[in-house]
Coordinates of N, CA and C in Angstrom, one line a residue:
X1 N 111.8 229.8 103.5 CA 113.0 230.6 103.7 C 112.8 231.6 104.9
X2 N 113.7 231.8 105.8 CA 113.4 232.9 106.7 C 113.1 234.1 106.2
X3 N 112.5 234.5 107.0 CA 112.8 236.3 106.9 C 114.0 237.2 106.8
X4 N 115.2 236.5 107.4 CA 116.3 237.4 107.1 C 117.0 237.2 106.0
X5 N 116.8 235.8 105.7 CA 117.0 235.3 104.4 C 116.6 235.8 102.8
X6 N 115.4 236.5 103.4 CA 114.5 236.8 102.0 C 115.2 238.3 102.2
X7 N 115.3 239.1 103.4 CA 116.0 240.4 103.0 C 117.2 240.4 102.6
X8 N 118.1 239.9 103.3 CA 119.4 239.1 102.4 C 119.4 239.1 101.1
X9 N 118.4 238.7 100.4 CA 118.9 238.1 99.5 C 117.5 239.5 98.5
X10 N 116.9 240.3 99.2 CA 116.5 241.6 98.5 C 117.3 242.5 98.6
X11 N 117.9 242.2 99.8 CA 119.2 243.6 99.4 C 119.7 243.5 98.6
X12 N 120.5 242.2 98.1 CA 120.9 242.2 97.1 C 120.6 242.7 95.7
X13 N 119.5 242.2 95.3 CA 118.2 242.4 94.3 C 118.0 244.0 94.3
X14 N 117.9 244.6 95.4 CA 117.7 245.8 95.5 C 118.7 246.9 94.7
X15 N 119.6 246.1 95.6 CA 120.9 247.0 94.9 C 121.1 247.0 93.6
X16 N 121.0 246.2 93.0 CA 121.2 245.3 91.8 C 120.1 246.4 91.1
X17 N 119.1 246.0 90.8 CA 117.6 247.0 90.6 C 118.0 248.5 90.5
X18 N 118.0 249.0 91.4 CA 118.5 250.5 92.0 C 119.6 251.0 91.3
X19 N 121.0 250.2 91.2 CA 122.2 250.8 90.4 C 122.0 250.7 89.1
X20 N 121.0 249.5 88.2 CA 121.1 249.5 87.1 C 120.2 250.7 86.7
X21 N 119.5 251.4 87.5 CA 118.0 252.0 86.9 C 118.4 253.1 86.8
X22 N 119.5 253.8 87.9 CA 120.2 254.9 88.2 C 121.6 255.4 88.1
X23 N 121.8 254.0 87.2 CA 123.5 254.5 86.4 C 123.5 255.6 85.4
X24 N 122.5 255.5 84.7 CA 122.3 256.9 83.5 C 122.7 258.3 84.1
X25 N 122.2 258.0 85.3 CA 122.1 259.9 86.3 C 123.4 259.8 87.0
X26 N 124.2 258.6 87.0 CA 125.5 258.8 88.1 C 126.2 260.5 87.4
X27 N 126.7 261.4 88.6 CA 126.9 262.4 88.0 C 126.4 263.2 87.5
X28 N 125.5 263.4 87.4 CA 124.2 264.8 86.1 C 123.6 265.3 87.9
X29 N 123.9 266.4 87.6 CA 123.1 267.4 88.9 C 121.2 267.4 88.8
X30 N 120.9 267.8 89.9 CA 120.0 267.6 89.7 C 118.5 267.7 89.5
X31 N 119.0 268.8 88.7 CA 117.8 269.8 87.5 C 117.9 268.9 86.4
X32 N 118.9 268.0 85.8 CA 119.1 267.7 84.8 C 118.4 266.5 85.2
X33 N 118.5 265.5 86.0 CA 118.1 264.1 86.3 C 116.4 264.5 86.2
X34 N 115.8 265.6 86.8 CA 114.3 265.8 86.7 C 113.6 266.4 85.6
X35 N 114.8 266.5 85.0 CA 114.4 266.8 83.0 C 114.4 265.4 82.1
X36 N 115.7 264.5 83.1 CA 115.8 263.4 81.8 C 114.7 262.3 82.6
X37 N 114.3 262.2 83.8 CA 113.7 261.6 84.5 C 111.9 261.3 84.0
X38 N 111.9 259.9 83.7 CA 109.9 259.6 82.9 C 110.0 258.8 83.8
X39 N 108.6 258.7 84.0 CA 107.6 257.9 84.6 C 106.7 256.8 84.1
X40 N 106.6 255.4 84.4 CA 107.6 255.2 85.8 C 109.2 254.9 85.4
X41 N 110.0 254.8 86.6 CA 111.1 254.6 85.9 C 111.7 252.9 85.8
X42 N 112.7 253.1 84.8 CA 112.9 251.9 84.2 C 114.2 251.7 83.7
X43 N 114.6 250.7 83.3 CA 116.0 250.6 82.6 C 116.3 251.6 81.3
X44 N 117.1 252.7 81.0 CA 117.4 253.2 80.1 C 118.8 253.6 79.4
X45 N 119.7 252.6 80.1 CA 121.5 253.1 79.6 C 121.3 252.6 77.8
X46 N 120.4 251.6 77.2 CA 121.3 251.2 76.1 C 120.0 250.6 75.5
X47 N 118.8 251.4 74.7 CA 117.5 250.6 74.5 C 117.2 250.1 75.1
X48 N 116.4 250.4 76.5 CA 116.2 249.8 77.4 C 116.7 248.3 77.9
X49 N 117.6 249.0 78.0 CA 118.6 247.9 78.5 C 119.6 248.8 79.8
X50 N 119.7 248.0 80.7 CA 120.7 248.4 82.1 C 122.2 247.7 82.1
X51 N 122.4 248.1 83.2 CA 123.6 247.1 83.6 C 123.9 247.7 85.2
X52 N 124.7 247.3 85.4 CA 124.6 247.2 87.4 C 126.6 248.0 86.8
X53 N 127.1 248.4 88.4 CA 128.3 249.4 88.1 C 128.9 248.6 89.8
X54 N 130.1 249.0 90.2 CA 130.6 248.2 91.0 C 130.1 248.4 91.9
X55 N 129.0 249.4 92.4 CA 127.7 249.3 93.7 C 127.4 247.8 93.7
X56 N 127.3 247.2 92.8 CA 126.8 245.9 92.9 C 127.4 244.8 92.6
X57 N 128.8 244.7 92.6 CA 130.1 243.8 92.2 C 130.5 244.1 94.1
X58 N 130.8 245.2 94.6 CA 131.2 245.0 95.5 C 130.2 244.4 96.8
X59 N 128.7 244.8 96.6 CA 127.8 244.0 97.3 C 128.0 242.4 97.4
X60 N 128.0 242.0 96.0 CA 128.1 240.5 95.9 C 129.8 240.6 96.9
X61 N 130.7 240.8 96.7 CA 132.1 240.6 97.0 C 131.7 240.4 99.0
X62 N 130.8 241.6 99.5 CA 130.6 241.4 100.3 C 129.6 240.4 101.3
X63 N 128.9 239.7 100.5 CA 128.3 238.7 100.4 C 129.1 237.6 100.4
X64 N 129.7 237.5 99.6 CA 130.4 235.9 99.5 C 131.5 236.1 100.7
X65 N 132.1 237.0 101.2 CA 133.1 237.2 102.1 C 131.7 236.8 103.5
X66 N 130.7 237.4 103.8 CA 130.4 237.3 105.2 C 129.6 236.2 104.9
X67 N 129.5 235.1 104.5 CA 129.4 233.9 104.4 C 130.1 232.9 104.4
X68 N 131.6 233.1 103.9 CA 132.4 232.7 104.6 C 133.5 232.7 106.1
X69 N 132.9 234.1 106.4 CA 133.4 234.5 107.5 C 132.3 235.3 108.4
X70 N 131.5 234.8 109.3 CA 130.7 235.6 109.5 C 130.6 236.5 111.0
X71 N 131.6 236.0 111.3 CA 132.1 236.4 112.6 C 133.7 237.0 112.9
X72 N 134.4 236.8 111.9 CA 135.6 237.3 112.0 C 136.1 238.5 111.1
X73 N 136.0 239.7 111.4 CA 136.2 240.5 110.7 C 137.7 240.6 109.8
X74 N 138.6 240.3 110.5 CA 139.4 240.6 110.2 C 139.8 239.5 108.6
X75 N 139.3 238.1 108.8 CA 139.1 236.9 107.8 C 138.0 237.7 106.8
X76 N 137.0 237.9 107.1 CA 136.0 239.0 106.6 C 136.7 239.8 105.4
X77 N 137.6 240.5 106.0 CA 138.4 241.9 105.0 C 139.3 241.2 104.4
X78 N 140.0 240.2 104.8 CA 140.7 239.5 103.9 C 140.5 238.5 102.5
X79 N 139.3 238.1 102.8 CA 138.2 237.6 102.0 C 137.8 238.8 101.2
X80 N 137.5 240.0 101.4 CA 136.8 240.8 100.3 C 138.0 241.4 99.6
X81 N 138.9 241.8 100.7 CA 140.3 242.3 99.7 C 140.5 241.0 98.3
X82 N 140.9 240.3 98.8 CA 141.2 239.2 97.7 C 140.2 238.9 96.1
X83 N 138.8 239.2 96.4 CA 137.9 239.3 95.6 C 137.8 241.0 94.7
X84 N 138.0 242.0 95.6 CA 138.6 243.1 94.9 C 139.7 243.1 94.3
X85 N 141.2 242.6 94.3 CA 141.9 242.2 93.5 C 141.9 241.7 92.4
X86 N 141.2 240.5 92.4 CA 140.7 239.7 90.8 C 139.9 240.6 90.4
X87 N 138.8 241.6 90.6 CA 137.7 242.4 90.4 C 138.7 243.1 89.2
X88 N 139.8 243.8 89.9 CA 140.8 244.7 89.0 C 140.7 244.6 87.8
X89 N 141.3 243.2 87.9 CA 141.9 242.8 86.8 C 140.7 242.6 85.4
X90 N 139.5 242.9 85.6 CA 138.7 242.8 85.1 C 138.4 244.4 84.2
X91 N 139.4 245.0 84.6 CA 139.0 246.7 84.0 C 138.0 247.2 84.2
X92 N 137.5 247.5 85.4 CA 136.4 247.8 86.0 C 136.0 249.1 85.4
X93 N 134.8 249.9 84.5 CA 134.5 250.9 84.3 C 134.1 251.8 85.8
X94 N 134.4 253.1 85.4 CA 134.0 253.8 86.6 C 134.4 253.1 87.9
X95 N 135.7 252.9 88.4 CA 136.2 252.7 89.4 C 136.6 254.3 90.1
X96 N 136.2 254.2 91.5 CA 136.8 255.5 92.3 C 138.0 255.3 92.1
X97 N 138.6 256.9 92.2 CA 140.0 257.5 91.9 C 140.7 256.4 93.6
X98 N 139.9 256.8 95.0 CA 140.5 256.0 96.2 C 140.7 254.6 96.0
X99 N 139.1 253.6 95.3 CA 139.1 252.8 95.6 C 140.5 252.1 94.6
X100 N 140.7 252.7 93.6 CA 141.9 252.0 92.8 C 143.0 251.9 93.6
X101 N 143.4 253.2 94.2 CA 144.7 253.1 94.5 C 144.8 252.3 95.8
X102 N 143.5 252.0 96.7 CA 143.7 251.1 97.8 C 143.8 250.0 97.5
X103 N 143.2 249.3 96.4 CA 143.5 247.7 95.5 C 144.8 247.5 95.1
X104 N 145.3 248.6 94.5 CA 146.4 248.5 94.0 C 147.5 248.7 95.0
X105 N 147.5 249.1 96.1 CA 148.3 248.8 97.5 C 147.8 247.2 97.5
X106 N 146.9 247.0 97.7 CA 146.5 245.4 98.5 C 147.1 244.4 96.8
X107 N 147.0 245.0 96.2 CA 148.5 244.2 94.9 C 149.7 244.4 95.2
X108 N 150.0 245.1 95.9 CA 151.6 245.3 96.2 C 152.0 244.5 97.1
X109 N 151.2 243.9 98.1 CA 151.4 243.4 99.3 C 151.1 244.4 100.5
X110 N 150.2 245.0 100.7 CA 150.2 246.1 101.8 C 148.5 245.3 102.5
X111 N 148.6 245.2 103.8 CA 147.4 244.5 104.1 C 146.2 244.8 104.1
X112 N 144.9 244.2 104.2 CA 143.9 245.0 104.2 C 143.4 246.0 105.5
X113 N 144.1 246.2 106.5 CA 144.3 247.1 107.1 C 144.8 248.6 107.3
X114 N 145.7 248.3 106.3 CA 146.5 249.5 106.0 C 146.2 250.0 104.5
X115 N 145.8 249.0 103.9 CA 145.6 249.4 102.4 C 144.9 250.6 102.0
X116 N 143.5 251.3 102.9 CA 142.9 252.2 102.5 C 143.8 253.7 102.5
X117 N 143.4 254.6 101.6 CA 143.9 255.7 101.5 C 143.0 256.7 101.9
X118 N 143.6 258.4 102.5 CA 143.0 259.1 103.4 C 141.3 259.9 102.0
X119 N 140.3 259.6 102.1 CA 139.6 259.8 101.0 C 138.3 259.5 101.6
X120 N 137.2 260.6 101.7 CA 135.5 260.5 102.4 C 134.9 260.1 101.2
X121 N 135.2 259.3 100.3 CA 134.6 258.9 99.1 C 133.3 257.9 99.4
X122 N 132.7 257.9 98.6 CA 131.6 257.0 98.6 C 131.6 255.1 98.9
X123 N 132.8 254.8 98.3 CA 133.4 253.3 98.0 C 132.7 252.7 99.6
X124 N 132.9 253.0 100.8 CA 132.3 252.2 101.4 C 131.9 252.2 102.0
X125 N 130.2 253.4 101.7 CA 129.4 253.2 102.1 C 128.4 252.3 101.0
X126 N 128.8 252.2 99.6 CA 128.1 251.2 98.6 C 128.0 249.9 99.0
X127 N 128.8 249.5 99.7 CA 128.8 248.2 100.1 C 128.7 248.0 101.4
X128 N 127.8 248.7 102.0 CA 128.0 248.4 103.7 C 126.6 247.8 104.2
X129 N 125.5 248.0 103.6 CA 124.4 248.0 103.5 C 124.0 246.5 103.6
X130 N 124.6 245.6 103.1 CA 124.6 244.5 103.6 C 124.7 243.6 104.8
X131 N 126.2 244.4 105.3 CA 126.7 244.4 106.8 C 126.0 244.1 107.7
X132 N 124.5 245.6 107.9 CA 123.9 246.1 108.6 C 123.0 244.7 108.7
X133 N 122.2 244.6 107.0 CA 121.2 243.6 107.3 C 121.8 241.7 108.0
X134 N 123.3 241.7 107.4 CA 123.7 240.0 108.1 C 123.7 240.5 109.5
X135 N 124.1 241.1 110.1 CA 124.5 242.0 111.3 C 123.6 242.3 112.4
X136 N 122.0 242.5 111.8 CA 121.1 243.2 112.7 C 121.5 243.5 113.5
X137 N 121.6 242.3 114.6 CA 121.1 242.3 115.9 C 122.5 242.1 116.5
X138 N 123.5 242.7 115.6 CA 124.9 242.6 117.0 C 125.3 243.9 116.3
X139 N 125.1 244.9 117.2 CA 125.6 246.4 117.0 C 127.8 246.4 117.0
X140 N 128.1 246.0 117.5 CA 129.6 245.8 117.8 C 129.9 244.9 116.6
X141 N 129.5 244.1 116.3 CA 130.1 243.2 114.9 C 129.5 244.0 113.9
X142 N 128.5 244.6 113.6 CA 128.1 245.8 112.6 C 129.4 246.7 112.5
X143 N 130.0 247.0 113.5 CA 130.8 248.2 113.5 C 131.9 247.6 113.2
X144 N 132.2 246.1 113.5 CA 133.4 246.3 113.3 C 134.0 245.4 112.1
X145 N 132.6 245.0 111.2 CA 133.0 244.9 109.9 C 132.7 245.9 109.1
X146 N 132.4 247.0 109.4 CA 131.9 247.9 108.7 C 133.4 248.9 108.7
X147 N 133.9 248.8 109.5 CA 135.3 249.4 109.8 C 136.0 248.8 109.1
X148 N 136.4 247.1 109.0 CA 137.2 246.8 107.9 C 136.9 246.6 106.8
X149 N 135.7 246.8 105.8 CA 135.4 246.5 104.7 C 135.7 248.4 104.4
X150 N 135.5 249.4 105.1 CA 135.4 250.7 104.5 C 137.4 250.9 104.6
X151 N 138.4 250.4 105.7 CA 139.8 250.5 105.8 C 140.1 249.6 104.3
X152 N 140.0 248.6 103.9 CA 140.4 248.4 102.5 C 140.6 249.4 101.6
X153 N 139.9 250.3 101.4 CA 140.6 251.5 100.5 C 140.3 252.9 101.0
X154 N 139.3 253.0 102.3 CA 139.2 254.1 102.9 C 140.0 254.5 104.1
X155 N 140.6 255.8 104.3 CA 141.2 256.3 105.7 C 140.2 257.2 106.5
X156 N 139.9 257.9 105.6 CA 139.2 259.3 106.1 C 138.1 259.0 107.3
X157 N 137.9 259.5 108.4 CA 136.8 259.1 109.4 C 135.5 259.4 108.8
X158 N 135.3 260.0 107.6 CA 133.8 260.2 107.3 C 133.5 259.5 106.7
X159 N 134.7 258.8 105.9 CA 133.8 257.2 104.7 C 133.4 256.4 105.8
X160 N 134.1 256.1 106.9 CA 133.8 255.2 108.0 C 131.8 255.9 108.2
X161 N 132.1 257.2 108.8 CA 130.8 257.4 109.3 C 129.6 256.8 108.0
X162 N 130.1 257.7 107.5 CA 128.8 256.9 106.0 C 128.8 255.9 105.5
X163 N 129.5 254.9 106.0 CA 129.5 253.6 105.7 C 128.2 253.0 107.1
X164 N 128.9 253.1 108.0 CA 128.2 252.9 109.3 C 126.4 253.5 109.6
X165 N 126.0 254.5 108.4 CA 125.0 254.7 108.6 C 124.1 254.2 108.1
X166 N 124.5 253.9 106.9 CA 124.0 252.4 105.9 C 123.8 251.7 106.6
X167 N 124.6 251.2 107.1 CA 124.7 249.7 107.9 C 123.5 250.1 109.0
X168 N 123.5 250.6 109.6 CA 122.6 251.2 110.9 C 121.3 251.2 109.9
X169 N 121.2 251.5 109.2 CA 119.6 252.1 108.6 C 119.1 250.6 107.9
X170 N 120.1 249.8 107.5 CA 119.8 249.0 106.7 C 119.3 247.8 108.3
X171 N 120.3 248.0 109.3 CA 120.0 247.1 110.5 C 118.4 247.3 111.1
X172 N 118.3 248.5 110.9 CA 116.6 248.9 111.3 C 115.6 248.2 110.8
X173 N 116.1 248.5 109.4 CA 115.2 248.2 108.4 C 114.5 246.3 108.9
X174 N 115.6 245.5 108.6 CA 115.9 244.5 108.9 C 115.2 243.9 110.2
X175 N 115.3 244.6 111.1 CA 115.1 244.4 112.6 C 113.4 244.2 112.5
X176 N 113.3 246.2 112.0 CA 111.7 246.4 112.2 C 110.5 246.1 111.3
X177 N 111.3 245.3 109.9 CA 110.5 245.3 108.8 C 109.3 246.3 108.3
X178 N 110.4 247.6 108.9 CA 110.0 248.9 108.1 C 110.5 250.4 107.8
X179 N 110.6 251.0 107.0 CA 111.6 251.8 106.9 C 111.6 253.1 108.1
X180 N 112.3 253.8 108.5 CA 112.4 255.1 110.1 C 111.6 255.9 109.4
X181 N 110.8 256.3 110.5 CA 110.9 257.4 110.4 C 111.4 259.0 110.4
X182 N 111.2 259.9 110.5 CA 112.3 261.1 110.2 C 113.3 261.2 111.3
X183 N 112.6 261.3 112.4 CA 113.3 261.7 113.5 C 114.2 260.2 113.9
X184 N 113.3 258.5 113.7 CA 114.2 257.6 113.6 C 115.6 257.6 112.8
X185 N 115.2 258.2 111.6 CA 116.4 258.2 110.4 C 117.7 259.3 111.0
X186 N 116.8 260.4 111.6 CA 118.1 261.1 112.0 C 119.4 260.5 113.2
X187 N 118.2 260.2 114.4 CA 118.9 259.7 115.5 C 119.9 258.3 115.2
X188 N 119.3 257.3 113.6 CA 120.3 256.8 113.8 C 121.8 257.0 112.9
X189 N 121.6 258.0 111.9 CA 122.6 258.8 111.5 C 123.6 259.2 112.1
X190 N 123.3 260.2 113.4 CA 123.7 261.1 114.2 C 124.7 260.1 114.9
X191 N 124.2 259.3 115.3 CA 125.0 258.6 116.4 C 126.6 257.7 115.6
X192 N 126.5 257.8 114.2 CA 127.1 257.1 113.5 C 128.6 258.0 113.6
X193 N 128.5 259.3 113.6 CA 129.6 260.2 113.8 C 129.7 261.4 114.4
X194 N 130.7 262.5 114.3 CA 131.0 263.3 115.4 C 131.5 264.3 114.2
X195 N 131.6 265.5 115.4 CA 132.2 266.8 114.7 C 131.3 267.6 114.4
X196 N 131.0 269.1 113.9 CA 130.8 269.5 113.1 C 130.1 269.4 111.7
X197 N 131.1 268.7 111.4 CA 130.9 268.8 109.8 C 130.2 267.3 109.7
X198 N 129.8 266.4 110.3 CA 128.8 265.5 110.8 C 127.6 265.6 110.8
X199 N 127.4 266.7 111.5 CA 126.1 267.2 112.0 C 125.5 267.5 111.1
X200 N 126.6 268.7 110.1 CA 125.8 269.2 109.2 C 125.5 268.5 107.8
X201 N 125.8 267.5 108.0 CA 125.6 265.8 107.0 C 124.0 265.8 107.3
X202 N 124.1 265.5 108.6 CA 122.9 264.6 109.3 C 122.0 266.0 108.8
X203 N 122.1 267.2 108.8 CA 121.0 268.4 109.1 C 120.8 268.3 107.3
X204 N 121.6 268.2 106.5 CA 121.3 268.1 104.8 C 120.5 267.1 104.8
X205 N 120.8 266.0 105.4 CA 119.8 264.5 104.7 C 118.8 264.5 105.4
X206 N 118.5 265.4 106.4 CA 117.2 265.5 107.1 C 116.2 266.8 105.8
X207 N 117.0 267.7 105.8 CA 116.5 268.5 104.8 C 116.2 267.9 103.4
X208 N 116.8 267.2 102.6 CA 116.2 266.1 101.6 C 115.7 266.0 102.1
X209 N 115.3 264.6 103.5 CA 113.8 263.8 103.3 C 112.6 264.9 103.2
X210 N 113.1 265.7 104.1 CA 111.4 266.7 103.9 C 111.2 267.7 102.6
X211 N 112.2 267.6 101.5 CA 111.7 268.6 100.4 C 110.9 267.9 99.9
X212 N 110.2 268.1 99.3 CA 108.8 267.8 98.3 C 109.3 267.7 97.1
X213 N 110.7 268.5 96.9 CA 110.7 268.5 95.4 C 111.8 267.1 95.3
X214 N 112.5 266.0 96.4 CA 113.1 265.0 95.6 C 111.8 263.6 95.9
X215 N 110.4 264.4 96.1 CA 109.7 263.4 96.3 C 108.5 263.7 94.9
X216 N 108.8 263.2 93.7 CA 107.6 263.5 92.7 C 106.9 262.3 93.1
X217 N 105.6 263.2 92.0 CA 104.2 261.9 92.5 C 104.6 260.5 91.9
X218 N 105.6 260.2 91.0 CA 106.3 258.8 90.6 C 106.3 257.8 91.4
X219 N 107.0 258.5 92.4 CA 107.8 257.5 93.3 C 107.4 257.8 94.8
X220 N 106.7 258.3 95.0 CA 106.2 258.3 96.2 C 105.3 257.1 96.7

């Protein structure tokens, strides 16, 4: 198997991994997550038992769409819109307040273009991360599936940016077969958006990576 094949197919796993381990803390601030938090960590929603939340329904969604379309964004968004529709109908627990009402436009007949509603929500940056890694090495098709998969239920220019940074960090990753460094991580953040209130994004996630306190001896 190649190498981009095998990250392909760990991002997935990853995701998968990651949301099931970290659904318990979705929500709980975070004095509370380092009280409920043991070592090492492990599946604990239901007697050690997990389950994965639509971080990783819409991963897969985006997977099966850029394998059928892997060059056409626009076939791309059409393809995942259609797969988030049936997703609906499934009574999705913990669906975003945005991402519902953008599905439920793309049920009305409203296209995947226009379907997103104005909202800096999370929805799609959870699924962008993939993008980056099918994408590496074409910065312009990065962008501009990453623009139509976050326009399905996003408007707001800053889901776009944080969607795009994923994709960018995940494209690194992928490229260099290793994770940035600080000042890597920032520069490729920064360039993802604009403004103000941007900056001070990029200046918070730079402040994480260097606290000590979201790095215990666990997980380091």
């Amino acid at each position: 198997m190649k190498d981009k094949e095998k990250i392909f197919l760990g991002c997935l796993a990853g995701c998968a991994a990651g949301d099931s381990i970290g659904l318990p803390y979705e929500g709980v601030g975070p004095r509370r997550i380092r009280k409920m938090t043991r070592s090492p960590l492990k599946q604990s929603l239901f007697f050690g038992r997990g389950m994965v939340s639509d971080d990783t329904d819409h991963t897969v969604f985006v997977a099966q769409s850029l394998i059928l379309h892997p060059l056409d964004a626009e076939l791309f968004a059409r393809s995942l819109a259609h797969r988030l529709r049936l997703w609906l109908l499934c009574i999705p627990a913990g669906i975003g307040f945005a991402t519902l009402r953008g599905i439920l436009k793309l049920w009305v007949g409203v296209s995947p273009e226009k379907s997103g509603v104005f909202s800096a929500g999370n929805g799609a940056a959870m699924r962008s991360a993939l993008i980056g890694v099918f994408h590496s090495r074409d910065a312009a098709l990065r962008e501009r599936f990453t623009r139509a998969a976050t326009l399905l239920t996003h408007r707001d220019p800053k889901a776009f940016y944080g969607a795009l940074a994923v994709a960018e960090v995940a494209a690194f990753v992928t490229e260099n077969q290793r994770k940035p460094s600080l000042q890597e991580l920032e520069e490729l953040v920064k360039k993802c958006g604009e403004g103000k209130e941007w900056e001070e994004v990029v200046s918070k996630i730079s402040s994480a990576c260097r606290s000590e306190k979201l790095e215990p001896e666990s997980v380091r």
